Tab-separated table of C-alpha atoms and ligand atoms in Angstrom:
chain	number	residue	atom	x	y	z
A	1	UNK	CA	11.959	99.299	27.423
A	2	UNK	CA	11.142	100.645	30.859
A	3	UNK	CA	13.154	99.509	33.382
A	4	UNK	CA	10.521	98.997	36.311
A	5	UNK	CA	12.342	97.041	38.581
A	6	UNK	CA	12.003	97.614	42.501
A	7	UNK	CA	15.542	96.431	44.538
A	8	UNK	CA	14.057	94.500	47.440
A	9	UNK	CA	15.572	93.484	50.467
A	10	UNK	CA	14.655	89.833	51.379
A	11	UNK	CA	15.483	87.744	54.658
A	12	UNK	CA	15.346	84.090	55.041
A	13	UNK	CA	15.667	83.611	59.170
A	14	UNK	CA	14.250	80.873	61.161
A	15	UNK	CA	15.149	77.807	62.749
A	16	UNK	CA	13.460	75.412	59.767
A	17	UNK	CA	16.094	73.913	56.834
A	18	UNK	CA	16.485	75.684	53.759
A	19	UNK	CA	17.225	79.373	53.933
A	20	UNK	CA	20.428	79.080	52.410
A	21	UNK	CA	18.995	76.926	49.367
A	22	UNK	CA	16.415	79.423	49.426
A	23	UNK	CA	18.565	81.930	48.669
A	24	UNK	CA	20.372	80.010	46.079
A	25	UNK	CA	17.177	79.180	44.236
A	26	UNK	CA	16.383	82.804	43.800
A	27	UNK	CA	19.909	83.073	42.424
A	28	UNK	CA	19.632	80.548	40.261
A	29	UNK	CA	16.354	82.423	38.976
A	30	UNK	CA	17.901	85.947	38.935
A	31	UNK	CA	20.753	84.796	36.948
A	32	UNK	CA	18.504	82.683	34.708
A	33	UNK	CA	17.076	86.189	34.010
A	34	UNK	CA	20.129	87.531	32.770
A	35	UNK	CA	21.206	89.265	35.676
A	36	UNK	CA	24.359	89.340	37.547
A	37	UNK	CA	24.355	88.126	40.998
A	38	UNK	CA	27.376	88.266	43.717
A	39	UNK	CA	26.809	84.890	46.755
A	40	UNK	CA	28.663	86.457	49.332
A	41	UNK	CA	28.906	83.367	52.267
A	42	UNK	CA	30.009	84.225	55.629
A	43	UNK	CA	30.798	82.095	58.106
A	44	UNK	CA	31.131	79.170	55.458
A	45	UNK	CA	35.201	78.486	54.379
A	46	UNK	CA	37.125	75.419	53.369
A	47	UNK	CA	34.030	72.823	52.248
A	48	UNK	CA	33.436	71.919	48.890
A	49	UNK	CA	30.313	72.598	47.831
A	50	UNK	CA	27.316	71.660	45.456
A	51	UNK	CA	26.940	74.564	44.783
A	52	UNK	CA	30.583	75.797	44.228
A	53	UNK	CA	30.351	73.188	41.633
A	54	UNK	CA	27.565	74.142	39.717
A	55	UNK	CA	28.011	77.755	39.845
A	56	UNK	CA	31.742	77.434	38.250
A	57	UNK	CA	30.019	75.424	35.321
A	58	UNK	CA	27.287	77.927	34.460
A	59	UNK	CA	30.101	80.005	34.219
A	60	UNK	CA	30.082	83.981	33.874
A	61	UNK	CA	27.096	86.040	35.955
A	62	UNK	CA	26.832	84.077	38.978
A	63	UNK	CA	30.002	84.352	41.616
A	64	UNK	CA	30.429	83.115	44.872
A	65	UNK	CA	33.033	83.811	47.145
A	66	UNK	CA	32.978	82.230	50.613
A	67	UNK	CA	34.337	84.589	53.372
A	68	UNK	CA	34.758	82.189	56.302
A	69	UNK	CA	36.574	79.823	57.891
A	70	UNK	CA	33.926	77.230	58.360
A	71	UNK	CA	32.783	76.400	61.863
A	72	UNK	CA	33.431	78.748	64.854
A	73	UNK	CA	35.615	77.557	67.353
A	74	UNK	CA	34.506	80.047	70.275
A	75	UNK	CA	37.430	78.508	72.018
A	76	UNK	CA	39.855	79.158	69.349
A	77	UNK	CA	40.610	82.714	69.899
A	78	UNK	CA	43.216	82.647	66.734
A	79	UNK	CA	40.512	80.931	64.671
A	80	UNK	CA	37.885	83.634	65.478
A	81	UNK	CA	40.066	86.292	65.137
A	82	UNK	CA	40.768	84.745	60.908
A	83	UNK	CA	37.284	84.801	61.205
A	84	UNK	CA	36.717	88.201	62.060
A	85	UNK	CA	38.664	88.961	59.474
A	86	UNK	CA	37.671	87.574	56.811
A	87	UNK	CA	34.118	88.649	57.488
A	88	UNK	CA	35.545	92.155	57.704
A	89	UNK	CA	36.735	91.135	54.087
A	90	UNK	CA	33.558	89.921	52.949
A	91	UNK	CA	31.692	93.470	54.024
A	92	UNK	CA	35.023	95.354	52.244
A	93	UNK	CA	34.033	93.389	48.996
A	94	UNK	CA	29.674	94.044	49.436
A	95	UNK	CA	30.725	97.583	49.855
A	96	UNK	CA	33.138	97.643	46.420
A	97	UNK	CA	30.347	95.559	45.221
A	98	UNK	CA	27.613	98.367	45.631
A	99	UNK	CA	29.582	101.034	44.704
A	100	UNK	CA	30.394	99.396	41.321
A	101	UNK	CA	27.062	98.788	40.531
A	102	UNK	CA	27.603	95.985	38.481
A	103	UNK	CA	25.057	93.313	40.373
A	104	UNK	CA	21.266	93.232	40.287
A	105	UNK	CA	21.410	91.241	43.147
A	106	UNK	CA	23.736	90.638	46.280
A	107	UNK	CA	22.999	87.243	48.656
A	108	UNK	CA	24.462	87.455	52.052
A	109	UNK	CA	24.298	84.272	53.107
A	110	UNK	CA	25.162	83.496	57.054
A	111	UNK	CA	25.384	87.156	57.579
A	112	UNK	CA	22.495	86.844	60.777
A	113	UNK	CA	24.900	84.641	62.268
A	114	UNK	CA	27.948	86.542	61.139
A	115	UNK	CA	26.295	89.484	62.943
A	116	UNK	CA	24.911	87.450	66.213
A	117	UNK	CA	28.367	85.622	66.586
A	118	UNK	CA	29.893	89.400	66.819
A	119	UNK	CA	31.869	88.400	63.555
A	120	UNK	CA	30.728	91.963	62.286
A	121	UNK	CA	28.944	94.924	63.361
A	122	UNK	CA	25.321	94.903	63.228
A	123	UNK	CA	25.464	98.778	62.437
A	124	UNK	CA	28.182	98.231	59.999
A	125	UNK	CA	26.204	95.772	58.117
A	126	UNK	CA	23.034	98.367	58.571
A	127	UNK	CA	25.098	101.233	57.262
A	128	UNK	CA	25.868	99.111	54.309
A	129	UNK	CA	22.534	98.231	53.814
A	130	UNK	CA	20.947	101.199	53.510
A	131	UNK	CA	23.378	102.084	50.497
A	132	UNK	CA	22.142	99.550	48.373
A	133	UNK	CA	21.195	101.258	44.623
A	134	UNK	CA	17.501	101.382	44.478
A	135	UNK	CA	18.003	98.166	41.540
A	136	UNK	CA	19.310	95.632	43.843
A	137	UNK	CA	18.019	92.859	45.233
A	138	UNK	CA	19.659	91.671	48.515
A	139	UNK	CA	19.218	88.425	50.071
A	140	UNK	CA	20.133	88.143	54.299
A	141	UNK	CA	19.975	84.184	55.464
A	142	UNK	CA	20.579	83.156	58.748
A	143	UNK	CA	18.822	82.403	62.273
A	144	UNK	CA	17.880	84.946	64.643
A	145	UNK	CA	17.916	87.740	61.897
A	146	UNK	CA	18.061	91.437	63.802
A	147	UNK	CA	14.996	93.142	64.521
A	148	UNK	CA	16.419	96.205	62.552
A	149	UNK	CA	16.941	93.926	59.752
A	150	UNK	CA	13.367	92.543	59.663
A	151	UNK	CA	12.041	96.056	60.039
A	152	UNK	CA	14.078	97.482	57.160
A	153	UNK	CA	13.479	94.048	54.990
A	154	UNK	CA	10.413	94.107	52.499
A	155	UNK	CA	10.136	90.127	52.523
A	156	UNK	CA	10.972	87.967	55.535
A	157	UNK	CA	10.419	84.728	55.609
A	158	UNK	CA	10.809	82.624	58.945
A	159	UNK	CA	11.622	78.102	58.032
A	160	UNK	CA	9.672	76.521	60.859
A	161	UNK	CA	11.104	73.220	62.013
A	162	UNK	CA	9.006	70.708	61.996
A	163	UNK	CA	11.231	67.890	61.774
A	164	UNK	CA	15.191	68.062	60.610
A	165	UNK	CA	16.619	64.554	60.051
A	166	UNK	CA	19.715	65.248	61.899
A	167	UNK	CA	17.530	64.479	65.037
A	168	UNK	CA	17.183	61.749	63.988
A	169	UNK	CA	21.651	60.805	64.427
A	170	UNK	CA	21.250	61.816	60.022
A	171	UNK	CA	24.901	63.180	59.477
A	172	UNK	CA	25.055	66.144	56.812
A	173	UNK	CA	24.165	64.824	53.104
A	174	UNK	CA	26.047	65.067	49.677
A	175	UNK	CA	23.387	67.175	47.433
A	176	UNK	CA	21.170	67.739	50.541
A	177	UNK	CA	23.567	69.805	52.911
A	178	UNK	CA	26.324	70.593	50.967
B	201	LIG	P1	20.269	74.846	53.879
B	201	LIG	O1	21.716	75.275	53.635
B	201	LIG	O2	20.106	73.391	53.755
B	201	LIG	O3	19.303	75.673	53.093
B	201	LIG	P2	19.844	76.502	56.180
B	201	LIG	O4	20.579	77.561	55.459
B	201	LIG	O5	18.393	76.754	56.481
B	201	LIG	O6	19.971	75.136	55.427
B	201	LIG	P3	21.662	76.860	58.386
B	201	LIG	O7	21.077	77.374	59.649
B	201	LIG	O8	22.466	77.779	57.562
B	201	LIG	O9	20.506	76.150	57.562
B	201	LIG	O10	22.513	75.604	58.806
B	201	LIG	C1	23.242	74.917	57.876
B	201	LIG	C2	23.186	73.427	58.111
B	201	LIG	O11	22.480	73.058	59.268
B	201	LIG	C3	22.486	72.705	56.978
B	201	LIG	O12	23.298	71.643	56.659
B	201	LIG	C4	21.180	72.239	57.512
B	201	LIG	O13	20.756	70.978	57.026
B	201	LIG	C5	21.447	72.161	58.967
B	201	LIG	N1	20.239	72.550	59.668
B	201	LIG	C6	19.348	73.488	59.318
B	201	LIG	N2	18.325	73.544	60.196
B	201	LIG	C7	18.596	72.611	61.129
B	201	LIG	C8	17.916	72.148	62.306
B	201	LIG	N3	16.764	72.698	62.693
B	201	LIG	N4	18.496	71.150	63.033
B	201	LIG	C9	19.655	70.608	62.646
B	201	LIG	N5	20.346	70.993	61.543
B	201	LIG	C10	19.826	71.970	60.796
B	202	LIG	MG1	22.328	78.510	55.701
């Protein structure tokens, strides 16, 4: 059969909840297709996860590999610098990742952040972008996405807050947050 597939490059930005979970839904449905998909999370490092959880039972297909240290300590110039690194790492393995061609579809998940915290190099992350095989579906989450990425993305999508309960003093949530 005809392969017909078009690779598309998809942003979830925005100040609203649920960009990440966003991204892990279409994952979910990607991988319930058959395909392989690689969760690259920046940022994120050292917090057990939901997800973590369910992705080791479903077993082969689906990998995610945090590259992070978990929150940035802008004061912490050791910690950032681990950070750095390890978001250097994380673009290292997207880049082996696209050159393998093995995945039909790539989530970057915190990488708007990793880029607008300086963690990595917009361009770098552009550059790397713009390699993607025509196939692959890549997923960018994060606030204030780059207007280079939403010009080169074929679907953004911008969460609106309307209300987030952690306003309200409603600490992070088992199955909700993480
Ligand atoms: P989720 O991982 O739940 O899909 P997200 O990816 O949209 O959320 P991030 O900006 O990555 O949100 O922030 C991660 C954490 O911050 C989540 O635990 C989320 O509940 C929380 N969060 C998201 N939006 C807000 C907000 N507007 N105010 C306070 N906390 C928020
Ligand atoms: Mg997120």
């Amino acid at each position: 059969m005809k392969d017909n597939t078009t690779g598309l490059l998809m942003v979830y930005t925005g100040e609203g909840k649920g960009k990440t979970t966003a991204a892990l839904g279409t994952a979910l449905r990607a991988w319930g297709q058959g395909m392989r998909v690689l969760v690259l999370q920046f940022i994120k490092g050292g917090w057990h996860t939901g997800e973590q959880n369910a992705i080791k039972k479903m077993g082969d297909g689906l990998e995610l590999r945090q590259v992070g240290d978990g929150f940035i300590d802008f004061n912490d110039e050791e910690a950032l610098e681990k950070q750095k690194l390890l978001a250097k790492e994380g673009l290292e393995t997207l880049r082996q990742a696209i050159i393998s061609d093995q995945y039909q579809m790539v989530v970057l998940d915190e990488i708007n952040y990793a880029i607008s915290y300086g963690l990595v190099d917009k361009e770098e992350v552009l550059d790397i972008i713009a390699t993607k095989p025509a196939k692959m579906h890549m997923i960018l989450t994060g606030r204030n996405a780059p207007k280079e990425i939403i010009e080169k993305a074929d679907t953004v999508t911008k969460m609106e807050k309307i209300k987030h309960h952690y306003s309200e003093g409603i600490k992070a949530q088992k199955g909700i947050e993480f």
